[in-house]
Amino acid sequence: MSEPPSKKRTRRTPPASGKSADGPADASLSSPLGEEAPPAAAPLPGAQAGNGDPAEPALTRERLRLCMEAAQLGTWDWPLAAGRIHWSENIASLLGGVPGGPGDTYEAFLQRVLAEDRSRFAQQVAAALEKPSAFDAEFRVYVPEGAPRWMHARARVLAENGRAVRMLGVLRDITLEKKAEEESRRATDFQEQLLGIVSHDIRSPLGAIISWARIMAVGGPPPEEQQRTFRRITSAALRIERLTRLLLDFARAQLGGGIILEPRRADMHELLQQVSHQFRVAYADRSLVCEKEGEDTGGMWDPDRLAQVVSNLLENALKYSPPDTPVRLTARARKEHVVLEVHNQGKPVPPELMPQLFEPFRSGPQASRTAKTSYGLGLYIVREIVRAHGGTIEVRSGIEEGTTFTVSLPRLPPVAAELMRRPAPVGPKKP
């Protein structure tokens, strides 16, 4: 058989006008109706014509990263079959730079949750996986430095045929919000406590002063009762004065002003003798013993503020000790510090109260039905004054040894050293 004749191939050359026989060579320059299209807009800087903007995905990711950082957000993706959790890039900084990150398994992350919150959080996760659903949870996580951080987790469980297959979630740092809530709650509590202080702790001794003043105005009590009346008036007036000062100092400390000091040369043993002498007027039936160990018990302190420290600790010791036992005040000289000790016998401080003993509005053990601690403001102000001097305060309490508050003060506190480094003011030049 002869082969069929081959078809002759022809080569078509585009016309010089740039158009082929079938239409325009560049379809982008014409409209579907055959009309010439308007010229294309100039590309954005960095873009390539005809291919869109290659930088757009990177810009989108950067915008998303910026939003997540500003909102303190992190995300996770947990495919249950794979068992590995995929975290967003910023999760390490969100969790305070936890060494090793949050872990790529659920069990590893669960160990980052504070022990007190772990069980509750695990139950919420288990419930959401058993019956696929969304959930919100608040919990604290450990961080390498500082207090634990509060986190708010919002998660959604994806399911197939009613069975959980994936969990997607968002993690947000709400530490500042929790702090604001706590400060608001404390402010509300303070307002309520302030009403109680004014209505009872100030109004009651003020009423006693007014009553005894009226008795004095009409001739006074019998001679044998006059000294007792004077002591009662003095005690009530001192109570109002001390409580008023505590409230002012507490308000200043809460508003961020701190305790203001005016350091000058002072002697701790002399200060103990002065304060105890004042208390002997109001507590004439109590035994107050002042002791000294070492020669030099002086330093650069604010003696008025330290008098507050001694007064508050002494009043506390008198209230919580049997009336037939002495209260001892001791000044001990050390090389670079001076130590103050206030000791009393009586019931020990309960161990559960020790961690919060110096917090405001924390009541101590009541020695009697009428004994008060000014809602815990006294010990709180004591701690703040000691800290302002660069010192420390500790308490030991037991059945046999009694209760001892120990204050250690540097002879030259940082605030006094700073004042000494300042140049002396220059007065006006004489003509």
CSV table of C-alpha atoms in Angstrom, one decimal:
chain,number,residue,atom,x,y,z
A,1,MET,CA,0.0,0.0,0.0
A,2,SER,CA,1.1,3.4,-0.9
A,3,GLU,CA,1.4,5.9,1.9
A,4,PRO,CA,-1.3,8.7,2.0
A,5,PRO,CA,0.0,12.0,0.9
A,6,SER,CA,1.2,14.1,3.9
A,7,LYS,CA,-0.5,17.3,4.6
A,8,LYS,CA,1.4,20.4,3.8
A,9,ARG,CA,2.2,22.5,6.8
A,10,THR,CA,2.1,26.3,6.5
A,11,ARG,CA,3.7,28.8,8.8
A,12,ARG,CA,1.7,31.9,9.6
A,13,THR,CA,3.6,35.1,10.4
A,14,PRO,CA,1.8,37.7,12.5
A,15,PRO,CA,1.1,40.9,10.8
A,16,ALA,CA,3.4,43.8,11.5
A,17,SER,CA,0.4,45.6,13.2
A,18,GLY,CA,0.8,43.3,16.2
A,19,LYS,CA,-2.5,41.5,15.5
A,20,SER,CA,-3.0,38.0,14.4
A,21,ALA,CA,-5.6,36.8,12.0
A,22,ASP,CA,-7.6,35.5,14.9
A,23,GLY,CA,-7.6,38.6,17.0
A,24,PRO,CA,-5.3,40.7,19.2
A,25,ALA,CA,-1.9,39.2,20.1
A,26,ASP,CA,-2.3,40.6,23.7
A,27,ALA,CA,-5.8,39.8,25.0
A,28,SER,CA,-5.3,42.0,28.0
A,29,LEU,CA,-5.4,45.1,25.8
A,30,SER,CA,-8.9,44.5,24.5
A,31,SER,CA,-12.3,44.0,26.0
A,32,PRO,CA,-14.6,41.1,25.3
A,33,LEU,CA,-16.5,43.3,23.0
A,34,GLY,CA,-13.5,43.9,20.8
A,35,GLU,CA,-13.0,47.5,22.1
A,36,GLU,CA,-9.6,48.6,23.3
A,37,ALA,CA,-9.3,48.3,27.1
A,38,PRO,CA,-8.1,51.3,29.1
A,39,PRO,CA,-4.4,51.3,30.1
A,40,ALA,CA,-3.6,49.2,33.2
A,41,ALA,CA,-3.0,51.1,36.4
A,42,ALA,CA,0.6,51.5,37.5
A,43,PRO,CA,1.8,48.7,39.8
A,44,LEU,CA,2.5,49.5,43.5
A,45,PRO,CA,6.1,49.8,44.5
A,46,GLY,CA,7.7,46.4,44.9
A,47,ALA,CA,5.0,44.7,42.9
A,48,GLN,CA,5.5,42.8,39.6
A,49,ALA,CA,3.2,43.6,36.7
A,50,GLY,CA,0.8,40.9,35.9
A,51,ASN,CA,1.5,38.8,39.0
A,52,GLY,CA,-0.1,40.8,41.8
A,53,ASP,CA,1.8,42.0,44.8
A,54,PRO,CA,4.2,39.2,46.1
A,55,ALA,CA,4.7,41.2,49.4
A,56,GLU,CA,1.0,41.1,50.3
A,57,PRO,CA,1.0,37.7,52.1
A,58,ALA,CA,4.0,38.8,54.1
A,59,LEU,CA,2.3,42.1,55.0
A,60,THR,CA,-0.8,40.2,56.0
A,61,ARG,CA,1.2,38.0,58.3
A,62,GLU,CA,3.0,41.0,59.8
A,63,ARG,CA,-0.3,42.8,60.4
A,64,LEU,CA,-1.7,39.7,62.1
A,65,ARG,CA,1.5,39.3,64.2
A,66,LEU,CA,1.2,43.0,65.3
A,67,CYS,CA,-2.4,42.6,66.3
A,68,MET,CA,-1.7,39.5,68.3
A,69,GLU,CA,1.2,41.2,70.1
A,70,ALA,CA,-0.9,44.3,70.9
A,71,ALA,CA,-3.8,42.2,72.2
A,72,GLN,CA,-1.5,39.7,74.1
A,73,LEU,CA,-2.9,36.8,72.1
A,74,GLY,CA,-1.5,33.5,71.1
A,75,THR,CA,-3.1,30.6,69.1
A,76,TRP,CA,-2.8,26.9,69.1
A,77,ASP,CA,-3.9,24.1,66.8
A,78,TRP,CA,-4.3,20.6,68.2
A,79,PRO,CA,-5.0,17.7,65.8
A,80,LEU,CA,-6.0,15.0,68.2
A,81,ALA,CA,-4.9,12.1,66.0
A,82,ALA,CA,-1.4,13.5,65.6
A,83,GLY,CA,-1.3,14.5,69.3
A,84,ARG,CA,1.0,17.4,68.7
A,85,ILE,CA,0.0,21.0,69.5
A,86,HIS,CA,1.1,23.7,67.0
A,87,TRP,CA,1.6,27.1,68.8
A,88,SER,CA,1.8,30.6,67.3
A,89,GLU,CA,5.3,32.2,67.1
A,90,ASN,CA,4.7,34.6,70.0
A,91,ILE,CA,3.6,32.0,72.5
A,92,ALA,CA,7.0,31.9,74.3
A,93,SER,CA,6.9,35.7,75.0
A,94,LEU,CA,3.3,35.5,76.0
A,95,LEU,CA,4.2,32.9,78.6
A,96,GLY,CA,7.1,35.0,79.9
A,97,GLY,CA,9.9,33.1,78.1
A,98,VAL,CA,9.2,29.7,79.6
A,99,PRO,CA,12.3,27.5,79.0
A,100,GLY,CA,11.5,24.9,76.4
A,101,GLY,CA,8.2,26.7,75.5
A,102,PRO,CA,4.8,25.4,76.5
A,103,GLY,CA,5.6,21.9,75.1
A,104,ASP,CA,4.1,20.4,72.0
A,105,THR,CA,1.8,18.0,73.8
A,106,TYR,CA,-1.3,18.7,76.0
A,107,GLU,CA,0.3,16.9,78.9
A,108,ALA,CA,3.4,19.2,78.7
A,109,PHE,CA,1.3,22.3,78.6
A,110,LEU,CA,-0.8,21.1,81.5
A,111,GLN,CA,2.3,21.1,83.7
A,112,ARG,CA,2.7,24.8,83.0
A,113,VAL,CA,-0.7,25.5,84.6
A,114,LEU,CA,-0.6,26.5,88.3
A,115,ALA,CA,-1.3,23.5,90.5
A,116,GLU,CA,-4.3,25.1,92.1
A,117,ASP,CA,-5.9,25.6,88.7
A,118,ARG,CA,-4.7,22.5,86.9
A,119,SER,CA,-7.5,20.1,87.8
A,120,ARG,CA,-10.3,22.5,86.9
A,121,PHE,CA,-8.8,23.4,83.6
A,122,ALA,CA,-8.2,19.7,82.7
A,123,GLN,CA,-11.9,19.0,83.5
A,124,GLN,CA,-13.0,21.7,81.2
A,125,VAL,CA,-10.9,20.3,78.3
A,126,ALA,CA,-12.1,16.8,78.9
A,127,ALA,CA,-15.7,17.8,78.9
A,128,ALA,CA,-15.3,19.7,75.6
A,129,LEU,CA,-13.6,16.7,74.0
A,130,GLU,CA,-16.3,14.3,75.2
A,131,LYS,CA,-19.1,16.3,73.8
A,132,PRO,CA,-17.5,18.4,71.1
A,133,SER,CA,-18.2,22.0,72.1
A,134,ALA,CA,-16.6,25.4,72.7
A,135,PHE,CA,-15.4,26.5,76.1
A,136,ASP,CA,-13.7,29.4,77.9
A,137,ALA,CA,-11.3,29.0,80.8
A,138,GLU,CA,-9.3,31.2,83.1
A,139,PHE,CA,-6.2,29.9,84.8
A,140,ARG,CA,-2.7,30.9,85.9
A,141,VAL,CA,0.6,29.7,84.4
A,142,TYR,CA,4.1,29.5,85.8
A,143,VAL,CA,6.7,31.9,84.5
A,144,PRO,CA,10.4,31.9,85.0
A,145,GLU,CA,10.5,35.2,86.9
A,146,GLY,CA,7.8,37.0,88.9
A,147,ALA,CA,4.3,36.0,89.9
A,148,PRO,CA,2.3,33.6,87.8
A,149,ARG,CA,0.4,35.1,84.9
A,150,TRP,CA,-3.4,34.9,84.4
A,151,MET,CA,-4.5,33.4,81.0
A,152,HIS,CA,-7.9,33.3,79.3
A,153,ALA,CA,-8.3,30.5,76.9
A,154,ARG,CA,-11.1,30.3,74.3
A,155,ALA,CA,-11.3,27.0,72.4
A,156,ARG,CA,-13.5,25.3,69.8
A,157,VAL,CA,-13.6,21.6,69.1
A,158,LEU,CA,-14.1,20.4,65.6
A,159,ALA,CA,-15.9,17.1,65.1
A,160,GLU,CA,-16.5,14.5,62.4
A,161,ASN,CA,-19.5,12.2,62.9
A,162,GLY,CA,-19.9,13.5,66.4
A,163,ARG,CA,-16.4,12.7,67.4
A,164,ALA,CA,-13.8,15.3,68.3
A,165,VAL,CA,-10.9,15.4,65.8
A,166,ARG,CA,-9.3,18.9,66.3
A,167,MET,CA,-9.2,21.7,68.8
A,168,LEU,CA,-8.5,25.3,67.9
A,169,GLY,CA,-7.8,27.9,70.5
A,170,VAL,CA,-6.8,31.4,71.5
A,171,LEU,CA,-4.7,32.2,74.6
A,172,ARG,CA,-4.8,35.8,76.0
A,173,ASP,CA,-2.8,37.3,78.8
A,174,ILE,CA,-5.3,38.9,81.3
A,175,THR,CA,-2.9,39.5,84.1
A,176,LEU,CA,-3.4,43.3,84.0
A,177,GLU,CA,-7.2,42.9,83.9
A,178,LYS,CA,-7.1,40.6,87.0
A,179,LYS,CA,-4.9,43.1,88.8
A,180,ALA,CA,-7.3,45.9,88.0
A,181,GLU,CA,-10.2,43.8,89.3
A,182,GLU,CA,-8.3,43.1,92.5
A,183,GLU,CA,-7.5,46.7,93.0
A,184,SER,CA,-11.2,47.6,92.4
A,185,ARG,CA,-12.3,45.0,94.9
A,186,ARG,CA,-9.8,46.2,97.5
A,187,ALA,CA,-11.0,49.8,97.0
A,188,THR,CA,-14.5,48.7,97.6
A,189,ASP,CA,-13.5,46.7,100.7
A,190,PHE,CA,-11.6,49.7,101.9
A,191,GLN,CA,-14.6,52.0,101.6
A,192,GLU,CA,-16.7,49.5,103.6
A,193,GLN,CA,-14.0,49.0,106.2
A,194,LEU,CA,-13.5,52.8,106.4
A,195,LEU,CA,-17.1,53.2,107.4
A,196,GLY,CA,-16.7,50.6,110.1
A,197,ILE,CA,-13.6,52.3,111.4
A,198,VAL,CA,-15.2,55.8,111.5
A,199,SER,CA,-18.4,54.5,113.0
A,200,HIS,CA,-16.8,52.4,115.7
A,201,ASP,CA,-13.0,52.8,116.2
A,202,ILE,CA,-13.2,56.6,116.1
A,203,ARG,CA,-16.7,57.3,117.2
A,204,SER,CA,-16.5,55.1,120.3
A,205,PRO,CA,-13.4,56.7,122.0
A,206,LEU,CA,-14.6,60.1,120.9
A,207,GLY,CA,-17.9,59.5,122.6
A,208,ALA,CA,-16.0,58.5,125.8
A,209,ILE,CA,-14.0,61.7,125.7
A,210,ILE,CA,-17.2,63.8,125.3
A,211,SER,CA,-18.9,61.9,128.2
A,212,TRP,CA,-16.0,62.3,130.6
A,213,ALA,CA,-15.5,66.0,129.6
A,214,ARG,CA,-19.2,66.6,130.5
A,215,ILE,CA,-18.6,65.0,133.9
A,216,MET,CA,-15.5,67.2,134.4
A,217,ALA,CA,-17.5,70.3,133.4
A,218,VAL,CA,-20.1,69.8,136.2
A,219,GLY,CA,-17.6,69.3,139.0
A,220,GLY,CA,-15.8,66.2,138.0
A,221,PRO,CA,-15.7,62.7,139.5
A,222,PRO,CA,-14.8,62.0,143.1
A,223,PRO,CA,-11.1,62.6,143.9
A,224,GLU,CA,-10.3,58.9,144.1
A,225,GLU,CA,-11.6,58.5,140.5
A,226,GLN,CA,-10.0,61.6,138.9
A,227,GLN,CA,-6.7,59.9,138.0
A,228,ARG,CA,-8.6,57.0,136.4
A,229,THR,CA,-10.7,59.5,134.5
A,230,PHE,CA,-7.7,61.3,133.2
A,231,ARG,CA,-6.1,58.0,132.0
A,232,ARG,CA,-9.4,57.1,130.2
A,233,ILE,CA,-9.5,60.4,128.4
A,234,THR,CA,-5.8,60.2,127.5
A,235,SER,CA,-6.1,56.6,126.2
A,236,ALA,CA,-9.1,57.4,124.1
A,237,ALA,CA,-7.4,60.5,122.6
A,238,LEU,CA,-4.3,58.5,121.8
A,239,ARG,CA,-6.4,55.9,120.1
A,240,ILE,CA,-8.0,58.4,117.8
A,241,GLU,CA,-4.7,60.1,117.1
A,242,ARG,CA,-3.0,56.8,116.2
A,243,LEU,CA,-5.9,55.6,114.1
A,244,THR,CA,-6.1,58.8,112.2
A,245,ARG,CA,-2.4,58.7,111.4
A,246,LEU,CA,-2.7,55.1,110.2
A,247,LEU,CA,-5.6,56.0,107.9
A,248,LEU,CA,-3.6,58.8,106.4
A,249,ASP,CA,-0.5,56.7,105.9
A,250,PHE,CA,-2.5,53.9,104.4
A,251,ALA,CA,-4.2,56.2,101.9
A,252,ARG,CA,-0.9,57.6,100.9
A,253,ALA,CA,0.7,54.2,100.5
A,254,GLN,CA,-2.3,53.0,98.4
A,255,LEU,CA,-2.2,56.0,96.1
A,256,GLY,CA,1.5,55.3,95.3
A,257,GLY,CA,3.0,58.1,97.4
A,258,GLY,CA,4.8,55.7,99.7
A,259,ILE,CA,6.0,56.5,103.2
A,260,ILE,CA,7.8,59.9,103.3
A,261,LEU,CA,10.9,59.9,105.6
A,262,GLU,CA,12.9,62.7,107.1
A,263,PRO,CA,16.1,61.0,108.2
A,264,ARG,CA,18.3,62.5,111.0
A,265,ARG,CA,20.4,61.1,113.8
A,266,ALA,CA,18.4,59.0,116.3
A,267,ASP,CA,19.1,56.4,119.0
A,268,MET,CA,16.9,53.3,119.1
A,269,HIS,CA,17.2,52.7,122.8
A,270,GLU,CA,16.3,56.3,123.6
A,271,LEU,CA,13.3,56.0,121.3
A,272,LEU,CA,12.1,52.8,123.1
A,273,GLN,CA,12.3,54.7,126.4
A,274,GLN,CA,10.3,57.6,125.1
A,275,VAL,CA,7.5,55.5,123.6
A,276,SER,CA,7.2,53.2,126.6
A,277,HIS,CA,7.0,56.2,128.9
A,278,GLN,CA,3.9,57.5,126.9
A,279,PHE,CA,2.3,54.0,127.2
A,280,ARG,CA,2.8,53.8,130.9
A,281,VAL,CA,0.3,56.6,131.3
A,282,ALA,CA,-2.5,54.7,129.5
A,283,TYR,CA,-1.3,51.2,130.7
A,284,ALA,CA,-0.3,52.0,134.3
A,285,ASP,CA,-1.0,48.5,135.4
A,286,ARG,CA,1.3,46.9,132.8
A,287,SER,CA,5.0,46.1,133.1
A,288,LEU,CA,7.1,47.5,130.2
A,289,VAL,CA,10.8,46.6,130.2
A,290,CYS,CA,13.3,48.4,128.0
A,291,GLU,CA,16.7,46.7,127.4
A,292,LYS,CA,19.8,47.5,125.5
A,293,GLU,CA,22.6,45.2,124.1
A,294,GLY,CA,25.7,46.9,122.8
A,295,GLU,CA,27.0,50.4,123.0
A,296,ASP,CA,26.0,52.2,119.9
A,297,THR,CA,22.3,51.8,118.9
A,298,GLY,CA,22.1,54.9,116.8
A,299,GLY,CA,21.5,55.5,113.1
A,300,MET,CA,20.3,57.9,110.4
A,301,TRP,CA,16.5,57.3,110.6
A,302,ASP,CA,13.2,59.2,110.8
A,303,PRO,CA,12.6,59.1,114.6
A,304,ASP,CA,9.0,60.1,114.2
A,305,ARG,CA,8.3,57.2,111.8
A,306,LEU,CA,10.2,54.7,114.0
A,307,ALA,CA,8.1,55.9,117.0
A,308,GLN,CA,5.1,54.8,115.0
A,309,VAL,CA,6.7,51.4,114.5
A,310,VAL,CA,7.4,51.0,118.2
A,311,SER,CA,4.0,52.3,119.2
A,312,ASN,CA,2.1,49.9,116.9
A,313,LEU,CA,4.2,46.9,117.9
A,314,LEU,CA,3.9,47.8,121.6
A,315,GLU,CA,0.1,48.3,121.4
A,316,ASN,CA,-0.2,45.0,119.6
A,317,ALA,CA,1.9,43.3,122.3
A,318,LEU,CA,-0.2,44.8,125.1
A,319,LYS,CA,-3.5,43.7,123.6
A,320,TYR,CA,-2.5,40.1,122.9
A,321,SER,CA,-0.7,39.3,126.2
A,322,PRO,CA,-2.1,38.5,129.7
A,323,PRO,CA,-2.2,41.6,131.9
A,324,ASP,CA,0.1,40.0,134.5
A,325,THR,CA,3.0,39.4,132.0
A,326,PRO,CA,5.6,42.0,131.0
A,327,VAL,CA,6.3,43.3,127.5
A,328,ARG,CA,10.0,43.6,126.6
A,329,LEU,CA,11.5,46.1,124.2
A,330,THR,CA,15.1,45.5,123.2
A,331,ALA,CA,17.6,47.5,121.1
A,332,ARG,CA,20.5,45.4,119.9
A,333,ALA,CA,23.6,46.9,118.3
A,334,ARG,CA,25.1,45.1,115.3
A,335,LYS,CA,28.0,46.1,113.1
A,336,GLU,CA,26.0,47.8,110.3
A,337,HIS,CA,22.5,47.3,111.6
A,338,VAL,CA,20.4,48.0,114.7
A,339,VAL,CA,17.8,45.4,115.7
A,340,LEU,CA,14.6,46.2,117.5
A,341,GLU,CA,12.7,43.4,119.3
A,342,VAL,CA,9.2,43.6,120.9
A,343,HIS,CA,8.3,40.4,122.9
A,344,ASN,CA,5.1,39.4,124.7
A,345,GLN,CA,3.7,36.2,126.2
A,346,GLY,CA,0.2,34.9,125.4
A,347,LYS,CA,-1.5,32.8,122.7
A,348,PRO,CA,0.7,32.4,119.6
A,349,VAL,CA,-0.3,33.7,116.2
A,350,PRO,CA,-2.1,30.9,114.3
A,351,PRO,CA,0.1,29.5,111.5
A,352,GLU,CA,-2.6,30.2,108.9
A,353,LEU,CA,-2.5,33.9,109.7
A,354,MET,CA,1.3,34.3,109.4
A,355,PRO,CA,1.4,34.8,105.6
A,356,GLN,CA,-1.1,37.7,105.8
A,357,LEU,CA,-0.2,39.2,109.1
A,358,PHE,CA,1.2,42.4,107.6
A,359,GLU,CA,-1.6,42.8,105.0
A,360,PRO,CA,-4.2,45.6,105.6
A,361,PHE,CA,-7.6,44.6,106.9
A,362,ARG,CA,-6.5,41.3,108.3
A,363,SER,CA,-7.7,40.6,111.8
A,364,GLY,CA,-5.3,38.9,114.2
A,365,PRO,CA,-6.3,36.6,117.1
A,366,GLN,CA,-8.7,38.4,119.4
A,367,ALA,CA,-7.5,38.4,123.0
A,368,SER,CA,-10.9,39.6,124.1
A,369,ARG,CA,-14.2,40.6,122.7
A,370,THR,CA,-13.3,44.2,122.7
A,371,ALA,CA,-9.7,43.9,121.5
A,372,LYS,CA,-9.1,45.4,118.0
A,373,THR,CA,-6.2,45.6,115.6
A,374,SER,CA,-7.5,48.6,113.7
A,375,TYR,CA,-8.4,46.2,110.9
A,376,GLY,CA,-4.7,45.2,110.5
A,377,LEU,CA,-3.6,48.7,109.4
A,378,GLY,CA,-1.1,49.0,112.2
A,379,LEU,CA,1.2,46.1,111.2
A,380,TYR,CA,0.8,47.1,107.5
A,381,ILE,CA,2.1,50.6,108.2
A,382,VAL,CA,4.9,49.1,110.3
A,383,ARG,CA,6.0,47.0,107.4
A,384,GLU,CA,5.9,49.9,105.0
A,385,ILE,CA,7.9,52.2,107.3
A,386,VAL,CA,10.5,49.5,107.8
A,387,ARG,CA,10.8,48.9,104.1
A,388,ALA,CA,11.1,52.6,103.5
A,389,HIS,CA,14.2,52.5,105.8
A,390,GLY,CA,15.6,49.6,103.8
A,391,GLY,CA,15.0,47.2,106.7
A,392,THR,CA,13.2,43.9,107.3
A,393,ILE,CA,10.6,42.7,109.8
A,394,GLU,CA,10.0,39.1,111.0
A,395,VAL,CA,7.8,37.5,113.5
A,396,ARG,CA,8.2,34.3,115.6
A,397,SER,CA,5.4,32.9,117.7
A,398,GLY,CA,5.0,29.8,119.8
A,399,ILE,CA,3.2,28.6,122.9
A,400,GLU,CA,6.3,28.6,125.2
A,401,GLU,CA,8.5,31.3,123.6
A,402,GLY,CA,5.6,33.8,123.1
A,403,THR,CA,5.6,36.2,120.2
A,404,THR,CA,8.5,38.3,119.1
A,405,PHE,CA,8.5,41.0,116.3
A,406,THR,CA,12.1,41.6,115.1
A,407,VAL,CA,13.0,44.7,113.0
A,408,SER,CA,16.4,45.0,111.5
A,409,LEU,CA,17.4,48.5,110.2
A,410,PRO,CA,20.6,49.5,108.5
A,411,ARG,CA,22.4,52.3,110.3
A,412,LEU,CA,22.5,54.3,107.0
A,413,PRO,CA,19.3,53.6,105.0
A,414,PRO,CA,19.4,54.2,101.2
A,415,VAL,CA,17.2,57.2,101.5
A,416,ALA,CA,19.5,58.8,104.1
A,417,ALA,CA,22.6,58.0,102.0
A,418,GLU,CA,20.9,59.7,99.0
A,419,LEU,CA,20.3,62.8,101.0
A,420,MET,CA,23.9,62.9,102.1
A,421,ARG,CA,25.1,62.7,98.5
A,422,ARG,CA,23.1,65.7,97.4
A,423,PRO,CA,25.0,68.9,97.2
A,424,ALA,CA,24.2,71.6,99.8
A,425,PRO,CA,21.9,74.3,98.5
A,426,VAL,CA,23.7,77.5,97.5
A,427,GLY,CA,22.3,80.7,99.1
A,428,PRO,CA,22.0,84.0,97.3
A,429,LYS,CA,25.2,85.9,96.8
A,430,LYS,CA,25.8,88.9,99.0
A,431,PRO,CA,26.2,92.2,97.2
